[in-house]
Structures are given as structure tokens and as C-alpha cells.
Amino acid sequence: MNELPGMGGVSDNKNFIRNFDDWALIPFGPFQKNLEEKKYSIRVAPMTGAVENMGFPDEKKFYFDFVKYCSEKKYLLSIGDGFPDTKLLWGVEALKSAGQKASVFIKPYPQNKIWERFEVSLPQSESMGIDIDSYNILTMRNKVNLEKKTASQLIEIKKYLNSKGLPFIIKGVFTLDDIKLVQEVMPDVAYISNHGGRVETEEGSTAFFLKKHSETLLNSCGEIWIDGGIRNCEQEKKAVSYGASCVLKGRPFIAEFIKSL
């Protein structure tokens, strides 16, 4: 549980525990009065590495079975990528097989590799983003040469995706430097995440990060999305009360899927 690869997190799961616990500690936010009027969505968070992280015996079968299950439940979907490239390819194939589209998140590879992955993913995408926080997973960064993306690189990506009619998402907003990046790029979506507590950037929770920085972020993006420890309707509504329009969940959907097998 405390290991990477795996579903654990660094520093004895410190941030994962904070993600989970801190939703009970923060009050409702400035949009509480109009909460009942605010619409929000719940989406499956992007997850890959079914064999090494989740203990499934077959990566391809997991993607097809999990996407089919979520599709039948009418859940909004996300997919990510990883090493080897077949992870993204199988995710795209699974979406196509189920007749679904998803939010697709690509890791911060060199630009030429990002363009290649976009071309593969575009037909099954309803929005696309760069998973900037995965740069901080050392094993992944070293294995596939991930880059710390500059504002100019992300603006180039945003212009390309917007020209295709797709919203652009910066995923993994969790530090002051990330906020500055959002302010420069002005993405369609700023997605607050610390990779489920699995990435060692800053100590803390997505709940408190949202509470502290939501107003600043809303001035620099179209929407805020968030994941991290959200488990019930009250916590969803707390996120919405700070301006979030989409709540993403990973482990709960995986657990639900496993129980169905």
C-alpha cells in the first residue's frame, strides 16, 4: 500500500491521507449560497498501470473491461497514458469499442511525442490535457524523458487543441509555480491534483489547495476540476462551493469495478 509502483504514495501516504481527511476540515466556500443552482459533473479520473499499480493480470483486458463497465454505468470517462505506449493505444481502442469519448491526459513528453499521441487520441477525445504532475514521478520521468513544460509550450498545445474544437486542460496544479503557469497559459481547465497523493511536490491536500487558491485560479481559467480523497456528496458539494465544476475519482471507481467482477 505504501509502494510505488502501486496505489500507495510517498512519505507513508502522507498526502493521500491528507487528501482524504481534509475535506472534513474545510468549511463550505463562497459559492455555498447558490450551491443548489450549480451544476457539476463527476468523472472517472485517468488511471493506467493496471498490472503494476492495481494487481490486474492483464493490462489490455483491464482497459476494455473497465471502460465497458463505466460506459454501461454512464460514467464520464478519462484515460491517461504511460509506458509502454500500448497503454494509451489500448485505452483509445477500448473507448472506440464502447462507442465512447473521454478526457485524455498525456504526460509531458517532448513536444514531438505529444503531437503523435494527440493524433492517436483525437477521434475519441472530448477534451485533452497535459499531466504536468507526472513529471515528478522520478521512475516515469527517467524512463520516458518527461519534461518540465514551459508556458510557451503549453500555449502552443492549447492553440492546437482549441483549433480542433477541444478544451485544453492543465492537470496536476498543486504548487505556486503551477498557479503561475495557469496564469500565463489561461487554460480552459485547471485541474487540481497531487496524483492521488502519489507525487512528492508540496505537502498538503487538494482540499486546502482549492480553498486557498480557487479565486486566483478562476481568474485565469474557464473551469476548475479537482480530485483527491473525495468520497461522498457533501465533499463533492464542498468542492463545488469553491468553484469546481468537475470532481474526479479514481480509487472508488476501481474498487466498485473490482466488486462487480
PDB file of C-alpha atoms in Angstrom:
ATOM      1  CA  MET A   1       0.000   0.000   0.000  1.00  0.00           C
ATOM      2  CA  ASN A   2       2.929   2.359   0.668  1.00  0.00           C
ATOM      3  CA  GLU A   3       4.762   1.480  -2.512  1.00  0.00           C
ATOM      4  CA  LEU A   4       5.297   2.922  -5.979  1.00  0.00           C
ATOM      5  CA  PRO A   5       4.628   1.296  -8.366  1.00  0.00           C
ATOM      6  CA  GLY A   6       1.355   0.561  -6.632  1.00  0.00           C
ATOM      7  CA  MET A   7      -1.587   2.562  -5.326  1.00  0.00           C
ATOM      8  CA  GLY A   8       0.385   3.952  -2.417  1.00  0.00           C
ATOM      9  CA  GLY A   9       2.051   7.312  -2.013  1.00  0.00           C
ATOM     10  CA  VAL A  10       5.322   8.810  -0.946  1.00  0.00           C
ATOM     11  CA  SER A  11       6.226   9.570   2.686  1.00  0.00           C
ATOM     12  CA  ASP A  12       3.995   6.823   4.118  1.00  0.00           C
ATOM     13  CA  ASN A  13       0.977   8.055   2.142  1.00  0.00           C
ATOM     14  CA  LYS A  14       1.052  11.428   3.915  1.00  0.00           C
ATOM     15  CA  ASN A  15      -0.656  13.423   1.164  1.00  0.00           C
ATOM     16  CA  PHE A  16      -3.096  10.646   0.328  1.00  0.00           C
ATOM     17  CA  ILE A  17      -4.231  10.664   3.969  1.00  0.00           C
ATOM     18  CA  ARG A  18      -4.416  14.469   3.958  1.00  0.00           C
ATOM     19  CA  ASN A  19      -6.461  14.376   0.743  1.00  0.00           C
ATOM     20  CA  PHE A  20      -8.944  12.060   2.414  1.00  0.00           C
ATOM     21  CA  ASP A  21      -9.104  13.730   5.843  1.00  0.00           C
ATOM     22  CA  ASP A  22      -9.066  17.421   4.962  1.00  0.00           C
ATOM     23  CA  TRP A  23     -12.446  17.554   3.250  1.00  0.00           C
ATOM     24  CA  ALA A  24     -13.942  17.231   6.748  1.00  0.00           C
ATOM     25  CA  LEU A  25     -11.798  20.135   7.989  1.00  0.00           C
ATOM     26  CA  ILE A  26     -12.506  22.823   5.422  1.00  0.00           C
ATOM     27  CA  PRO A  27     -15.762  24.818   5.622  1.00  0.00           C
ATOM     28  CA  PHE A  28     -18.075  25.369   2.675  1.00  0.00           C
ATOM     29  CA  GLY A  29     -16.805  28.021   0.311  1.00  0.00           C
ATOM     30  CA  PRO A  30     -18.006  31.359  -1.091  1.00  0.00           C
ATOM     31  CA  PHE A  31     -20.481  29.798  -3.539  1.00  0.00           C
ATOM     32  CA  GLN A  32     -22.401  27.946  -0.817  1.00  0.00           C
ATOM     33  CA  LYS A  33     -25.455  30.210  -1.052  1.00  0.00           C
ATOM     34  CA  ASN A  34     -26.044  29.295  -4.701  1.00  0.00           C
ATOM     35  CA  LEU A  35     -24.959  25.677  -4.328  1.00  0.00           C
ATOM     36  CA  GLU A  36     -28.266  24.118  -5.326  1.00  0.00           C
ATOM     37  CA  GLU A  37     -28.222  26.055  -8.585  1.00  0.00           C
ATOM     38  CA  LYS A  38     -24.699  24.982  -9.510  1.00  0.00           C
ATOM     39  CA  LYS A  39     -24.341  22.033 -11.841  1.00  0.00           C
ATOM     40  CA  TYR A  40     -21.262  19.873 -11.653  1.00  0.00           C
ATOM     41  CA  SER A  41     -20.097  16.594 -13.110  1.00  0.00           C
ATOM     42  CA  ILE A  42     -18.397  13.530 -11.676  1.00  0.00           C
ATOM     43  CA  ARG A  43     -15.790  11.867 -13.859  1.00  0.00           C
ATOM     44  CA  VAL A  44     -13.586   8.807 -13.629  1.00  0.00           C
ATOM     45  CA  ALA A  45     -10.024  10.010 -13.042  1.00  0.00           C
ATOM     46  CA  PRO A  46      -7.343   8.909 -15.530  1.00  0.00           C
ATOM     47  CA  MET A  47      -5.633   5.723 -14.340  1.00  0.00           C
ATOM     48  CA  THR A  48      -3.089   3.484 -16.042  1.00  0.00           C
ATOM     49  CA  GLY A  49      -0.706   0.786 -14.942  1.00  0.00           C
ATOM     50  CA  ALA A  50      -3.326  -1.836 -14.091  1.00  0.00           C
ATOM     51  CA  VAL A  51      -0.740  -4.591 -13.757  1.00  0.00           C
ATOM     52  CA  GLU A  52       1.976  -2.819 -11.768  1.00  0.00           C
ATOM     53  CA  ASN A  53      -0.268  -0.451  -9.793  1.00  0.00           C
ATOM     54  CA  MET A  54      -3.529  -2.343  -9.280  1.00  0.00           C
ATOM     55  CA  GLY A  55      -2.583  -6.002  -9.472  1.00  0.00           C
ATOM     56  CA  PHE A  56      -4.611  -6.927 -12.570  1.00  0.00           C
ATOM     57  CA  PRO A  57      -3.144  -9.837 -14.551  1.00  0.00           C
ATOM     58  CA  ASP A  58      -3.667  -8.307 -17.998  1.00  0.00           C
ATOM     59  CA  GLU A  59      -3.362  -4.632 -18.912  1.00  0.00           C
ATOM     60  CA  LYS A  60      -5.328  -4.695 -22.150  1.00  0.00           C
ATOM     61  CA  LYS A  61      -8.203  -6.693 -20.685  1.00  0.00           C
ATOM     62  CA  PHE A  62      -8.426  -4.244 -17.787  1.00  0.00           C
ATOM     63  CA  TYR A  63      -8.861  -1.242 -20.092  1.00  0.00           C
ATOM     64  CA  PHE A  64     -11.523  -2.897 -22.213  1.00  0.00           C
ATOM     65  CA  ASP A  65     -13.431  -4.315 -19.219  1.00  0.00           C
ATOM     66  CA  PHE A  66     -13.191  -1.152 -17.125  1.00  0.00           C
ATOM     67  CA  VAL A  67     -14.224   1.199 -19.953  1.00  0.00           C
ATOM     68  CA  LYS A  68     -17.111  -1.133 -20.835  1.00  0.00           C
ATOM     69  CA  TYR A  69     -18.225  -1.218 -17.184  1.00  0.00           C
ATOM     70  CA  CYS A  70     -18.084   2.570 -16.818  1.00  0.00           C
ATOM     71  CA  SER A  71     -19.825   3.035 -20.150  1.00  0.00           C
ATOM     72  CA  GLU A  72     -22.697   0.791 -19.080  1.00  0.00           C
ATOM     73  CA  LYS A  73     -22.972   2.809 -15.862  1.00  0.00           C
ATOM     74  CA  LYS A  74     -22.967   6.008 -17.967  1.00  0.00           C
ATOM     75  CA  TYR A  75     -19.959   7.397 -16.094  1.00  0.00           C
ATOM     76  CA  LEU A  76     -17.972  10.197 -17.687  1.00  0.00           C
ATOM     77  CA  LEU A  77     -14.549   8.843 -18.579  1.00  0.00           C
ATOM     78  CA  SER A  78     -10.912   9.864 -18.595  1.00  0.00           C
ATOM     79  CA  ILE A  79      -7.898   7.954 -19.833  1.00  0.00           C
ATOM     80  CA  GLY A  80      -4.199   8.548 -19.397  1.00  0.00           C
ATOM     81  CA  ASP A  81      -1.051   7.188 -20.929  1.00  0.00           C
ATOM     82  CA  GLY A  82       2.137   5.609 -19.695  1.00  0.00           C
ATOM     83  CA  PHE A  83       4.951   3.248 -20.544  1.00  0.00           C
ATOM     84  CA  PRO A  84       4.831   1.334 -22.832  1.00  0.00           C
ATOM     85  CA  ASP A  85       2.864   3.211 -25.495  1.00  0.00           C
ATOM     86  CA  THR A  86       0.334   0.378 -25.683  1.00  0.00           C
ATOM     87  CA  LYS A  87      -1.320   1.744 -22.534  1.00  0.00           C
ATOM     88  CA  LEU A  88      -2.607   4.757 -24.423  1.00  0.00           C
ATOM     89  CA  LEU A  89      -3.390   2.709 -27.533  1.00  0.00           C
ATOM     90  CA  TRP A  90      -5.427   0.184 -25.555  1.00  0.00           C
ATOM     91  CA  GLY A  91      -7.281   2.969 -23.766  1.00  0.00           C
ATOM     92  CA  VAL A  92      -8.205   4.578 -27.087  1.00  0.00           C
ATOM     93  CA  GLU A  93      -9.196   1.196 -28.559  1.00  0.00           C
ATOM     94  CA  ALA A  94     -11.347   0.462 -25.507  1.00  0.00           C
ATOM     95  CA  LEU A  95     -13.157   3.788 -25.902  1.00  0.00           C
ATOM     96  CA  LYS A  96     -13.736   3.132 -29.592  1.00  0.00           C
ATOM     97  CA  SER A  97     -15.033  -0.373 -28.849  1.00  0.00           C
ATOM     98  CA  ALA A  98     -17.511   1.039 -26.308  1.00  0.00           C
ATOM     99  CA  GLY A  99     -18.530   3.908 -28.591  1.00  0.00           C
ATOM    100  CA  GLN A 100     -17.328   6.443 -26.025  1.00  0.00           C
ATOM    101  CA  LYS A 101     -15.238   9.577 -25.823  1.00  0.00           C
ATOM    102  CA  ALA A 102     -13.199  10.731 -22.845  1.00  0.00           C
ATOM    103  CA  SER A 103     -10.954  13.386 -21.438  1.00  0.00           C
ATOM    104  CA  VAL A 104      -7.493  12.253 -22.492  1.00  0.00           C
ATOM    105  CA  PHE A 105      -4.399  13.149 -20.477  1.00  0.00           C
ATOM    106  CA  ILE A 106      -0.920  12.931 -21.969  1.00  0.00           C
ATOM    107  CA  LYS A 107       2.270  13.055 -19.935  1.00  0.00           C
ATOM    108  CA  PRO A 108       4.718  15.935 -20.515  1.00  0.00           C
ATOM    109  CA  TYR A 109       6.860  14.285 -23.166  1.00  0.00           C
ATOM    110  CA  PRO A 110       8.943  16.273 -25.662  1.00  0.00           C
ATOM    111  CA  GLN A 111       6.589  18.207 -27.950  1.00  0.00           C
ATOM    112  CA  ASN A 112       7.020  15.945 -30.991  1.00  0.00           C
ATOM    113  CA  LYS A 113       5.887  12.917 -28.976  1.00  0.00           C
ATOM    114  CA  ILE A 114       2.899  14.836 -27.623  1.00  0.00           C
ATOM    115  CA  TRP A 115       1.752  15.610 -31.184  1.00  0.00           C
ATOM    116  CA  GLU A 116       1.991  11.896 -32.062  1.00  0.00           C
ATOM    117  CA  ARG A 117      -0.123  10.943 -29.061  1.00  0.00           C
ATOM    118  CA  PHE A 118      -2.672  13.623 -29.807  1.00  0.00           C
ATOM    119  CA  GLU A 119      -3.165  12.269 -33.326  1.00  0.00           C
ATOM    120  CA  VAL A 120      -3.831   8.797 -31.937  1.00  0.00           C
ATOM    121  CA  SER A 121      -6.255  10.106 -29.310  1.00  0.00           C
ATOM    122  CA  LEU A 122      -8.177  12.848 -31.124  1.00  0.00           C
ATOM    123  CA  PRO A 123     -11.011  10.678 -32.511  1.00  0.00           C
ATOM    124  CA  GLN A 124     -12.006   9.518 -29.010  1.00  0.00           C
ATOM    125  CA  SER A 125     -11.363  12.809 -27.180  1.00  0.00           C
ATOM    126  CA  GLU A 126     -13.856  15.305 -25.811  1.00  0.00           C
ATOM    127  CA  SER A 127     -11.095  17.291 -24.098  1.00  0.00           C
ATOM    128  CA  MET A 128      -7.349  16.828 -23.730  1.00  0.00           C
ATOM    129  CA  GLY A 129      -4.717  17.848 -21.256  1.00  0.00           C
ATOM    130  CA  ILE A 130      -1.112  17.611 -20.166  1.00  0.00           C
ATOM    131  CA  ASP A 131      -0.487  15.766 -16.912  1.00  0.00           C
ATOM    132  CA  ILE A 132       2.227  18.111 -15.623  1.00  0.00           C
ATOM    133  CA  ASP A 133       2.437  16.498 -12.177  1.00  0.00           C
ATOM    134  CA  SER A 134       3.601  13.158 -13.616  1.00  0.00           C
ATOM    135  CA  TYR A 135       6.941  14.888 -14.263  1.00  0.00           C
ATOM    136  CA  ASN A 136       7.504  14.470 -10.526  1.00  0.00           C
ATOM    137  CA  ILE A 137       7.287  10.664 -10.640  1.00  0.00           C
ATOM    138  CA  LEU A 138      11.016  10.003 -10.894  1.00  0.00           C
ATOM    139  CA  THR A 139      10.772   6.494 -12.328  1.00  0.00           C
ATOM    140  CA  MET A 140       8.468   7.716 -15.100  1.00  0.00           C
ATOM    141  CA  ARG A 141      10.457  10.874 -15.791  1.00  0.00           C
ATOM    142  CA  ASN A 142      13.706   8.997 -16.221  1.00  0.00           C
ATOM    143  CA  LYS A 143      12.201   6.129 -18.197  1.00  0.00           C
ATOM    144  CA  VAL A 144      10.480   8.181 -20.899  1.00  0.00           C
ATOM    145  CA  ASN A 145      12.278  11.563 -20.714  1.00  0.00           C
ATOM    146  CA  LEU A 146       9.453  13.690 -19.370  1.00  0.00           C
ATOM    147  CA  GLU A 147       9.931  17.461 -19.487  1.00  0.00           C
ATOM    148  CA  LYS A 148       9.017  20.300 -17.169  1.00  0.00           C
ATOM    149  CA  LYS A 149       6.771  22.187 -19.559  1.00  0.00           C
ATOM    150  CA  THR A 150       7.125  25.917 -20.128  1.00  0.00           C
ATOM    151  CA  ALA A 151       4.223  28.305 -20.553  1.00  0.00           C
ATOM    152  CA  SER A 152       5.087  28.817 -24.227  1.00  0.00           C
ATOM    153  CA  GLN A 153       4.995  25.058 -24.880  1.00  0.00           C
ATOM    154  CA  LEU A 154       1.603  24.737 -23.174  1.00  0.00           C
ATOM    155  CA  ILE A 155       0.219  27.745 -25.037  1.00  0.00           C
ATOM    156  CA  GLU A 156       1.253  26.063 -28.293  1.00  0.00           C
ATOM    157  CA  ILE A 157      -0.618  22.928 -27.217  1.00  0.00           C
ATOM    158  CA  LYS A 158      -3.679  24.920 -26.171  1.00  0.00           C
ATOM    159  CA  LYS A 159      -3.858  26.708 -29.537  1.00  0.00           C
ATOM    160  CA  TYR A 160      -3.606  23.393 -31.369  1.00  0.00           C
ATOM    161  CA  LEU A 161      -6.345  21.694 -29.344  1.00  0.00           C
ATOM    162  CA  ASN A 162      -8.647  24.702 -29.455  1.00  0.00           C
ATOM    163  CA  SER A 163      -8.235  24.739 -33.246  1.00  0.00           C
ATOM    164  CA  LYS A 164      -9.606  21.170 -33.173  1.00  0.00           C
ATOM    165  CA  GLY A 165     -12.552  22.285 -31.036  1.00  0.00           C
ATOM    166  CA  LEU A 166     -11.209  20.645 -27.883  1.00  0.00           C
ATOM    167  CA  PRO A 167     -10.799  22.257 -24.450  1.00  0.00           C
ATOM    168  CA  PHE A 168      -7.247  22.233 -23.067  1.00  0.00           C
ATOM    169  CA  ILE A 169      -6.589  21.074 -19.504  1.00  0.00           C
ATOM    170  CA  ILE A 170      -3.550  21.569 -17.292  1.00  0.00           C
ATOM    171  CA  LYS A 171      -3.650  18.636 -14.872  1.00  0.00           C
ATOM    172  CA  GLY A 172      -1.640  18.485 -11.670  1.00  0.00           C
ATOM    173  CA  VAL A 173      -1.977  22.037 -10.385  1.00  0.00           C
ATOM    174  CA  PHE A 174      -0.688  21.885  -6.806  1.00  0.00           C
ATOM    175  CA  THR A 175       2.131  24.395  -6.310  1.00  0.00           C
ATOM    176  CA  LEU A 176       2.598  28.147  -6.540  1.00  0.00           C
ATOM    177  CA  ASP A 177       4.661  27.611  -9.694  1.00  0.00           C
ATOM    178  CA  ASP A 178       1.717  25.707 -11.167  1.00  0.00           C
ATOM    179  CA  ILE A 179      -0.559  28.643 -10.420  1.00  0.00           C
ATOM    180  CA  LYS A 180       1.845  30.983 -12.236  1.00  0.00           C
ATOM    181  CA  LEU A 181       1.774  28.592 -15.179  1.00  0.00           C
ATOM    182  CA  VAL A 182      -2.033  28.693 -15.248  1.00  0.00           C
ATOM    183  CA  GLN A 183      -1.943  32.485 -15.129  1.00  0.00           C
ATOM    184  CA  GLU A 184       0.357  32.597 -18.157  1.00  0.00           C
ATOM    185  CA  VAL A 185      -1.347  29.894 -20.227  1.00  0.00           C
ATOM    186  CA  MET A 186      -5.008  30.629 -19.376  1.00  0.00           C
ATOM    187  CA  PRO A 187      -6.162  27.032 -19.986  1.00  0.00           C
ATOM    188  CA  ASP A 188      -9.771  26.057 -20.464  1.00  0.00           C
ATOM    189  CA  VAL A 189      -9.485  23.899 -17.336  1.00  0.00           C
ATOM    190  CA  ALA A 190      -7.113  23.989 -14.359  1.00  0.00           C
ATOM    191  CA  TYR A 191      -7.196  20.527 -12.774  1.00  0.00           C
ATOM    192  CA  ILE A 192      -6.072  20.474  -9.132  1.00  0.00           C
ATOM    193  CA  SER A 193      -4.370  17.184  -8.328  1.00  0.00           C
ATOM    194  CA  ASN A 194      -1.395  15.767  -6.477  1.00  0.00           C
ATOM    195  CA  HIS A 195      -1.656  12.460  -8.316  1.00  0.00           C
ATOM    196  CA  GLY A 196      -3.721  10.900  -5.529  1.00  0.00           C
ATOM    197  CA  GLY A 197      -1.014  11.761  -3.016  1.00  0.00           C
ATOM    198  CA  ARG A 198       1.493   9.771  -5.041  1.00  0.00           C
ATOM    199  CA  VAL A 199       3.724  12.647  -6.118  1.00  0.00           C
ATOM    200  CA  GLU A 200       6.109  14.447  -3.769  1.00  0.00           C
ATOM    201  CA  THR A 201       5.833  18.119  -4.651  1.00  0.00           C
ATOM    202  CA  GLU A 202       4.239  20.021  -1.783  1.00  0.00           C
ATOM    203  CA  GLU A 203       2.900  18.624   1.474  1.00  0.00           C
ATOM    204  CA  GLY A 204      -0.841  19.091   1.840  1.00  0.00           C
ATOM    205  CA  SER A 205      -4.217  18.227   0.374  1.00  0.00           C
ATOM    206  CA  THR A 206      -6.096  19.185  -2.735  1.00  0.00           C
ATOM    207  CA  ALA A 207      -8.956  20.319  -0.473  1.00  0.00           C
ATOM    208  CA  PHE A 208      -6.887  23.019   1.240  1.00  0.00           C
ATOM    209  CA  PHE A 209      -5.182  23.958  -2.028  1.00  0.00           C
ATOM    210  CA  LEU A 210      -8.613  24.558  -3.583  1.00  0.00           C
ATOM    211  CA  LYS A 211      -9.754  26.549  -0.547  1.00  0.00           C
ATOM    212  CA  LYS A 212      -6.693  28.779  -0.631  1.00  0.00           C
ATOM    213  CA  HIS A 213      -6.278  29.312  -4.377  1.00  0.00           C
ATOM    214  CA  SER A 214      -9.654  28.820  -6.080  1.00  0.00           C
ATOM    215  CA  GLU A 215     -10.338  32.538  -6.529  1.00  0.00           C
ATOM    216  CA  THR A 216      -6.931  33.122  -8.111  1.00  0.00           C
ATOM    217  CA  LEU A 217      -7.333  30.146 -10.431  1.00  0.00           C
ATOM    218  CA  LEU A 218     -10.844  31.097 -11.516  1.00  0.00           C
ATOM    219  CA  ASN A 219      -9.451  34.402 -12.763  1.00  0.00           C
ATOM    220  CA  SER A 220      -7.096  32.523 -15.094  1.00  0.00           C
ATOM    221  CA  CYS A 221      -9.071  29.563 -16.471  1.00  0.00           C
ATOM    222  CA  GLY A 222     -12.506  28.601 -17.687  1.00  0.00           C
ATOM    223  CA  GLU A 223     -13.148  25.854 -15.130  1.00  0.00           C
ATOM    224  CA  ILE A 224     -11.611  24.145 -12.119  1.00  0.00           C
ATOM    225  CA  TRP A 225     -11.555  20.351 -11.876  1.00  0.00           C
ATOM    226  CA  ILE A 226     -10.299  18.519  -8.803  1.00  0.00           C
ATOM    227  CA  ASP A 227      -9.530  15.058  -7.455  1.00  0.00           C
ATOM    228  CA  GLY A 228      -8.043  13.716  -4.253  1.00  0.00           C
ATOM    229  CA  GLY A 229      -9.846  11.893  -1.440  1.00  0.00           C
ATOM    230  CA  ILE A 230     -13.395  12.878  -2.427  1.00  0.00           C
ATOM    231  CA  ARG A 231     -15.736  10.098  -1.319  1.00  0.00           C
ATOM    232  CA  ASN A 232     -19.252  11.450  -0.711  1.00  0.00           C
ATOM    233  CA  CYS A 233     -21.821  14.009  -1.828  1.00  0.00           C
ATOM    234  CA  GLU A 234     -21.015  16.518   0.915  1.00  0.00           C
ATOM    235  CA  GLN A 235     -17.357  16.573  -0.125  1.00  0.00           C
ATOM    236  CA  GLU A 236     -18.365  16.990  -3.767  1.00  0.00           C
ATOM    237  CA  LYS A 237     -20.523  19.961  -2.819  1.00  0.00           C
ATOM    238  CA  LYS A 238     -17.714  21.491  -0.776  1.00  0.00           C
ATOM    239  CA  ALA A 239     -15.528  21.366  -3.874  1.00  0.00           C
ATOM    240  CA  VAL A 240     -18.301  22.975  -5.917  1.00  0.00           C
ATOM    241  CA  SER A 241     -18.733  25.683  -3.264  1.00  0.00           C
ATOM    242  CA  TYR A 242     -15.188  26.812  -4.096  1.00  0.00           C
ATOM    243  CA  GLY A 243     -15.895  26.952  -7.814  1.00  0.00           C
ATOM    244  CA  ALA A 244     -15.075  23.430  -9.013  1.00  0.00           C
ATOM    245  CA  SER A 245     -17.248  22.255 -11.897  1.00  0.00           C
ATOM    246  CA  CYS A 246     -15.986  18.664 -12.098  1.00  0.00           C
ATOM    247  CA  VAL A 247     -14.992  16.179  -9.401  1.00  0.00           C
ATOM    248  CA  LEU A 248     -12.826  13.238 -10.458  1.00  0.00           C
ATOM    249  CA  LYS A 249     -12.452   9.978  -8.559  1.00  0.00           C
ATOM    250  CA  GLY A 250     -10.043   7.109  -9.122  1.00  0.00           C
ATOM    251  CA  ARG A 251      -9.774   4.515  -6.378  1.00  0.00           C
ATOM    252  CA  PRO A 252     -13.547   4.474  -5.606  1.00  0.00           C
ATOM    253  CA  PHE A 253     -14.402   3.561  -9.212  1.00  0.00           C
ATOM    254  CA  ILE A 254     -11.692   0.890  -9.292  1.00  0.00           C
ATOM    255  CA  ALA A 255     -13.000  -0.600  -6.030  1.00  0.00           C
ATOM    256  CA  GLU A 256     -16.543  -0.598  -7.383  1.00  0.00           C
ATOM    257  CA  PHE A 257     -15.378  -2.273 -10.587  1.00  0.00           C
ATOM    258  CA  ILE A 258     -13.475  -4.976  -8.691  1.00  0.00           C
ATOM    259  CA  LYS A 259     -16.543  -5.778  -6.589  1.00  0.00           C
ATOM    260  CA  SER A 260     -18.521  -6.320  -9.805  1.00  0.00           C
ATOM    261  CA  LEU A 261     -16.139  -8.986 -11.093  1.00  0.00           C
TER     262      LEU A 261
END
